[in-house]
Short mmCIF file of C-alpha atoms in Angstrom, two decimals:
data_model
loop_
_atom_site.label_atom_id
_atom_site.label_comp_id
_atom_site.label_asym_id
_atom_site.label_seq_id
_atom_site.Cartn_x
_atom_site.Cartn_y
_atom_site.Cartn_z
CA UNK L 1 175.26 -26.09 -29.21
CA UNK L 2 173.49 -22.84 -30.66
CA UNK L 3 171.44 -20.30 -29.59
CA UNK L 4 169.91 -17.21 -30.70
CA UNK L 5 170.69 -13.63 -29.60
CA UNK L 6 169.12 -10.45 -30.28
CA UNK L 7 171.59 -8.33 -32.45
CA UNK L 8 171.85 -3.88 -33.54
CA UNK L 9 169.72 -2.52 -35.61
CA UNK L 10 172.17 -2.22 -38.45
CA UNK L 11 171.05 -3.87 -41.83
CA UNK L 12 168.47 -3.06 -44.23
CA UNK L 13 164.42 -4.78 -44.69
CA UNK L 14 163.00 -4.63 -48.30
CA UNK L 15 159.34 -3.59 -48.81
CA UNK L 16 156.78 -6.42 -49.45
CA UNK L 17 156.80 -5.90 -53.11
CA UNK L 18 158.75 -7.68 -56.19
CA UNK L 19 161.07 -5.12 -57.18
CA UNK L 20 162.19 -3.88 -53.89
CA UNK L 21 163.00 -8.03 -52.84
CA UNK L 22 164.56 -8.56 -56.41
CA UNK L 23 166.64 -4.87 -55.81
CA UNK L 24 167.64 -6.17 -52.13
CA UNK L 25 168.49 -9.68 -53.06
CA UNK L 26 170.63 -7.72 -55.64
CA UNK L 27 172.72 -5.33 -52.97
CA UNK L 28 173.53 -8.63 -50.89
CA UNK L 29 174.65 -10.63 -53.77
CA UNK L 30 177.12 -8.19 -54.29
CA UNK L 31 178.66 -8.56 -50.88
CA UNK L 32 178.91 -12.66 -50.65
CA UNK L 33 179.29 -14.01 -54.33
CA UNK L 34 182.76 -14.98 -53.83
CA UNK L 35 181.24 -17.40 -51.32
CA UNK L 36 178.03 -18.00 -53.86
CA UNK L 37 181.12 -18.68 -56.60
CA UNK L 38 182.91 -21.27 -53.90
CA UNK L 39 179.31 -23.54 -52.73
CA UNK L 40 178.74 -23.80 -57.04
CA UNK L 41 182.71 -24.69 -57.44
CA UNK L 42 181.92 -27.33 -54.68
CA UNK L 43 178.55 -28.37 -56.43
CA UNK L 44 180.17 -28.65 -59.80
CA UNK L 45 182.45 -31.29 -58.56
CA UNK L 46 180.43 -33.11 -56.85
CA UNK L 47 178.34 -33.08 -59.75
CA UNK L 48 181.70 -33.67 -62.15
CA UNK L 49 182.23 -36.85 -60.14
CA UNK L 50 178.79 -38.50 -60.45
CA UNK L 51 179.13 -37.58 -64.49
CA UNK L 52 182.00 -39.51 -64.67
CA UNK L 53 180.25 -42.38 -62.54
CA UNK L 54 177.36 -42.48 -64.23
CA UNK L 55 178.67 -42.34 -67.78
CA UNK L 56 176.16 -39.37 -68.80
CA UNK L 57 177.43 -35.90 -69.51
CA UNK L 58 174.90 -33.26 -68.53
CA UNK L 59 176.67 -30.65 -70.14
CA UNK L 60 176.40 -31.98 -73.60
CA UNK L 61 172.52 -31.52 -74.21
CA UNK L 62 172.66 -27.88 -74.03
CA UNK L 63 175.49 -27.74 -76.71
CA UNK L 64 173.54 -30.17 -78.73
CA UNK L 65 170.65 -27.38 -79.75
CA UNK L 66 173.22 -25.98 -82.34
CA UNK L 67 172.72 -28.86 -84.51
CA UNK L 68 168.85 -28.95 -84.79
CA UNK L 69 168.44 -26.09 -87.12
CA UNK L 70 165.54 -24.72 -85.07
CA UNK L 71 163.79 -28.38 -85.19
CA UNK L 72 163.75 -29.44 -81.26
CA UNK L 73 161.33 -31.96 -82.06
CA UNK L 74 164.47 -34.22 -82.68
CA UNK L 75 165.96 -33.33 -79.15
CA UNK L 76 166.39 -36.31 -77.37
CA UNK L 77 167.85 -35.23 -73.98
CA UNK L 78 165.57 -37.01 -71.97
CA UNK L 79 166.13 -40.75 -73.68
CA UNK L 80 169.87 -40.32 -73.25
CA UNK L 81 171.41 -43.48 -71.31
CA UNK L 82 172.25 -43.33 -67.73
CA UNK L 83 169.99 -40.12 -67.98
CA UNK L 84 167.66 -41.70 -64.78
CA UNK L 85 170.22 -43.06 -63.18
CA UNK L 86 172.26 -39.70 -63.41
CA UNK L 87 169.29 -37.45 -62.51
CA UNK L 88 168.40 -39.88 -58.99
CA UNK L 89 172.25 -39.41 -58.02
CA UNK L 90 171.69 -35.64 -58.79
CA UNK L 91 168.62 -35.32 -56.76
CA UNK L 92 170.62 -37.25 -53.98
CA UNK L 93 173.52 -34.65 -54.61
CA UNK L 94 171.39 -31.78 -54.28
CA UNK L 95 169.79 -32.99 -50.87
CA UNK L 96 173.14 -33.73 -49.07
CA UNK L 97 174.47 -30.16 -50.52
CA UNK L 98 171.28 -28.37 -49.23
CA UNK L 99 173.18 -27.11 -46.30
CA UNK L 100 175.97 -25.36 -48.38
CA UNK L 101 172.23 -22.97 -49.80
CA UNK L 102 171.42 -22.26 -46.01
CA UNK L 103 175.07 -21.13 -45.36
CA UNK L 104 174.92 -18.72 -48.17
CA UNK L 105 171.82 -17.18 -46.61
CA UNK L 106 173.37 -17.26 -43.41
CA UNK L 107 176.28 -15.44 -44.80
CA UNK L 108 173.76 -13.16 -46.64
CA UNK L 109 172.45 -12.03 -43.43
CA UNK L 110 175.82 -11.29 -41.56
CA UNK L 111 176.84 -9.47 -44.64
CA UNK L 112 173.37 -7.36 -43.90
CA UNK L 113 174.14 -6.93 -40.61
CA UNK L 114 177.99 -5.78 -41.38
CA UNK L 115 178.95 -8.86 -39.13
CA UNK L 116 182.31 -10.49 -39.85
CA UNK L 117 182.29 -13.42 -41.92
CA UNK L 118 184.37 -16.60 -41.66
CA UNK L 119 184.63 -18.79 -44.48
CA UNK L 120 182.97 -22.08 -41.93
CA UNK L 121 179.76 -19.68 -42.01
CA UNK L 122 179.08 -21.28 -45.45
CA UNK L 123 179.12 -24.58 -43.62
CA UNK L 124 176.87 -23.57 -40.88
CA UNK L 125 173.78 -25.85 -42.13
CA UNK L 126 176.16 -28.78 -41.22
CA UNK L 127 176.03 -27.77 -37.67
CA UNK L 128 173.18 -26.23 -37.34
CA UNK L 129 169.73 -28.10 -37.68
CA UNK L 130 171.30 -30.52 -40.20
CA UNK L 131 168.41 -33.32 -39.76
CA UNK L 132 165.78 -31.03 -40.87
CA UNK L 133 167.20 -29.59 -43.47
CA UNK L 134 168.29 -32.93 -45.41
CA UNK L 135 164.33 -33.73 -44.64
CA UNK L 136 163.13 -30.97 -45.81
CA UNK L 137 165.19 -30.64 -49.22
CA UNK L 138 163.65 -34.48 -49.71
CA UNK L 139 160.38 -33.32 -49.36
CA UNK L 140 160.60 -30.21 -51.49
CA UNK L 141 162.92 -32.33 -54.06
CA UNK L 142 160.42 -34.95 -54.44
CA UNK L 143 157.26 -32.11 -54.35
CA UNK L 144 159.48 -30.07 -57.12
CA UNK L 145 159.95 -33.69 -59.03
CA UNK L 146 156.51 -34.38 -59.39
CA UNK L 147 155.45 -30.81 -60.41
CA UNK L 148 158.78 -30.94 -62.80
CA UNK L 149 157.20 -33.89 -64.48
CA UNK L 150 153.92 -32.81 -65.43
CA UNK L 151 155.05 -30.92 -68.22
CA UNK L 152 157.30 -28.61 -66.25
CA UNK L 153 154.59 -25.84 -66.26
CA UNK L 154 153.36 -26.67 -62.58
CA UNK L 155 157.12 -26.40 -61.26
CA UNK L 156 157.16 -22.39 -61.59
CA UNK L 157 153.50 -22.06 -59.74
CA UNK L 158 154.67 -24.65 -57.04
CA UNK L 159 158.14 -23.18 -56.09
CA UNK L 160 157.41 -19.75 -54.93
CA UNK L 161 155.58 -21.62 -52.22
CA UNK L 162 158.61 -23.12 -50.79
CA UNK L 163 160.63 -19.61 -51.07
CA UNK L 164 161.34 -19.41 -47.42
CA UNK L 165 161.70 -22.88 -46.20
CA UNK L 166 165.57 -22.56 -46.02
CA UNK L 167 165.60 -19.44 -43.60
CA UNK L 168 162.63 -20.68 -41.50
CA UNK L 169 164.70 -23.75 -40.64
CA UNK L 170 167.90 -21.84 -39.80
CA UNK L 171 166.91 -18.52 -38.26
CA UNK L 172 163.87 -20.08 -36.50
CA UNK L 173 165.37 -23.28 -35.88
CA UNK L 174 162.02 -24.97 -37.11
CA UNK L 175 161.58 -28.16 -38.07
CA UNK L 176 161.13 -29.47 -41.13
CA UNK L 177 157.25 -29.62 -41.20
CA UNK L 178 156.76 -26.36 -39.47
CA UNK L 179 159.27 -24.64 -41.53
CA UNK L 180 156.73 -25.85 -44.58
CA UNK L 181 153.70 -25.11 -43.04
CA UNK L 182 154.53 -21.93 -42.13
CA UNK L 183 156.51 -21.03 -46.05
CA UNK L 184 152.80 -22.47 -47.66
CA UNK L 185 150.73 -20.33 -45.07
CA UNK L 186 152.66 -17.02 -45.59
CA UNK L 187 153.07 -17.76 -49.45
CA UNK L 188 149.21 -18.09 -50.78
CA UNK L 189 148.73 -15.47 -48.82
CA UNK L 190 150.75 -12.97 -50.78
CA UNK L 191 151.02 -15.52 -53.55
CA UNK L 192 151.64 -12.86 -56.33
CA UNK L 193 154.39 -10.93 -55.03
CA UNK L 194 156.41 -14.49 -54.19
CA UNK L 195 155.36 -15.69 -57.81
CA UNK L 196 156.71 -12.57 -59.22
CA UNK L 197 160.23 -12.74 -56.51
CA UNK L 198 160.53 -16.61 -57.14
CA UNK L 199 160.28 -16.29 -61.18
CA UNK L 200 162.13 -12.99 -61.33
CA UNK L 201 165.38 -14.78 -58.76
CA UNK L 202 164.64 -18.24 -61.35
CA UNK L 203 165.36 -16.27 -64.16
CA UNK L 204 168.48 -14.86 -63.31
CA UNK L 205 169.58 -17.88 -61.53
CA UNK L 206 169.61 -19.84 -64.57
CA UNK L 207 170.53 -16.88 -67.11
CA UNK L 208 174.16 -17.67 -66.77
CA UNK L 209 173.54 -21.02 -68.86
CA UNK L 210 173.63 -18.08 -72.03
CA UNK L 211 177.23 -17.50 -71.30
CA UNK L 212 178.69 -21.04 -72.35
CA UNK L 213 176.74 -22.58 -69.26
CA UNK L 214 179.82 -21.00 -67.27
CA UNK L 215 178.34 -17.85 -66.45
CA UNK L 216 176.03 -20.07 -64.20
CA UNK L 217 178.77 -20.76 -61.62
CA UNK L 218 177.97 -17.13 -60.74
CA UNK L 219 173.93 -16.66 -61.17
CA UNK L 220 172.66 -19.77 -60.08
CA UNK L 221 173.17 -19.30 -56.09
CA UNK L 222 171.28 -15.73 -56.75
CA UNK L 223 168.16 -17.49 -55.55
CA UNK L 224 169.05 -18.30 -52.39
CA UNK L 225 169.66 -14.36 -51.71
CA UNK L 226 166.08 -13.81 -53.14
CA UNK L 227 165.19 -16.67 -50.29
CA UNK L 228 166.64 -14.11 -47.90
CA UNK L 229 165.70 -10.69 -49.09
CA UNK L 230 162.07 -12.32 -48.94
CA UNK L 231 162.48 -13.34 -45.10
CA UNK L 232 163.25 -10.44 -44.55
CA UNK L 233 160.56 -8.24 -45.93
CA UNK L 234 157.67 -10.69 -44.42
CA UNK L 235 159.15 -12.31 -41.07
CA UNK L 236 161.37 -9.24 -40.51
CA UNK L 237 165.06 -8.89 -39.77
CA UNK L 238 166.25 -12.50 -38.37
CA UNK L 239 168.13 -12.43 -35.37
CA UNK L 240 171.93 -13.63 -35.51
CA UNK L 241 172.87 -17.37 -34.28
CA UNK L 242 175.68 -17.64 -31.88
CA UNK L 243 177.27 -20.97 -30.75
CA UNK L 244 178.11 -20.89 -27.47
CA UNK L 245 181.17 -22.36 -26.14
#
């Protein structure tokens, strides 16, 4: 059982603007990538293991660009076989991992707060409000899916919406419609400044793919600290969860 306490005013608050968000999510990456580095090593074979499954290596379309001369009308990534039945598996991945992201952003904010970490912090979304955060990764997977397939455009415009869903349902303790109601509400209503944070945290997320796709093992959780870093500037410091004994 969990509850909430009030905790010291250590820890820092970024101002509601891009760049101080994008420089904040920056100082707590620094302090918790080993455990960013250990929830993408976990992804990875998860993911490894439904490859091999599935009969469809993801990996290979991005070294397949070499060969296409600067042509990609040839690029046939999307026609591959087992390519659907790969990318519903993945989705399915991705949902049952979501609480591994809100660990990292709990682990984020006890690295703020110069709490000590234990390495079953990154597992806290398994304990804590686990039913509504497999629901609401569903949702947002299937909202993302849709937006994804309509040229891939709408995705960017749609995400930054959904930029604090993962904190709202562990600091808050919401559930999984509130914690989207309340992500939409705050979102329009600064809508350029969590465009600007959600692109900005995208962008470096996926900017390891340039170094040999490895480099992503180590950028691609960086988003979840921008999920953070964002909570923080508009709902404030959270306050620390405790389980009680």
């Amino acid at each position: 059982m969990s509850e909430f306490n009030e905790f010291d005013q250590q820890g820092s608050v970024p101002e509601r603007t891009t760049g101080s968000i994008i420089s904040h999510a920056f100082e707590m990456y620094k302090g918790v990538f080993l455990y960013a580095i250990i929830s993408m090593i976990i992804y990875l074979i998860g993911d490894f293991v439904l490859q091999a499954i599935t009969g469809f290596n993801a990996w290979q379309g991005f070294s397949d660009f070499g060969d296409f001369d600067g042509d990609y009308s040839k690029y046939e990534y999307w026609s591959r076989p087992e390519f659907s039945l790969y990318y519903s598996f993945s989705s399915i991945l991705g949902i049952l991992l979501s609480p591994l992201y809100v660990g990292l952003i709990y682990i984020a904010n006890k690295f703020n707060t110069k709490s000590a970490i234990e390495f079953s912090d990154l597992f806290i979304g398994y304990r804590q409000n686990l039913g509504n955060i497999l629901l609401y990764s569903l949702i947002t997977t299937i909202i993302f899916g849709i937006a994804a397939a309509m040229c891939g455009i709408p995705f960017f415009f749609v995400f930054p919406l959904f930029l604090l869903g993962y904190p709202i349902l562990l600091f808050e303790n919401a559930n999984a419609m509130d914690a989207i109601s309340k992500t939409f509400n705050i979102a329009k209503e600064n809508y350029g400044t969590f465009l600007g944070a959600g692109l900005l945290g995208g962008l470096i997320s996926v900017s390891g793919i340039i170094l040999c796709c490895i480099g992503v093992i180590i950028t691609a959780p960086f988003i979840m600290i921008v999920m953070y870093s964002t909570y923080c500037a508009y709902l404030g410091k959270p306050r620390q969860i405790t389980f009680s004994k």
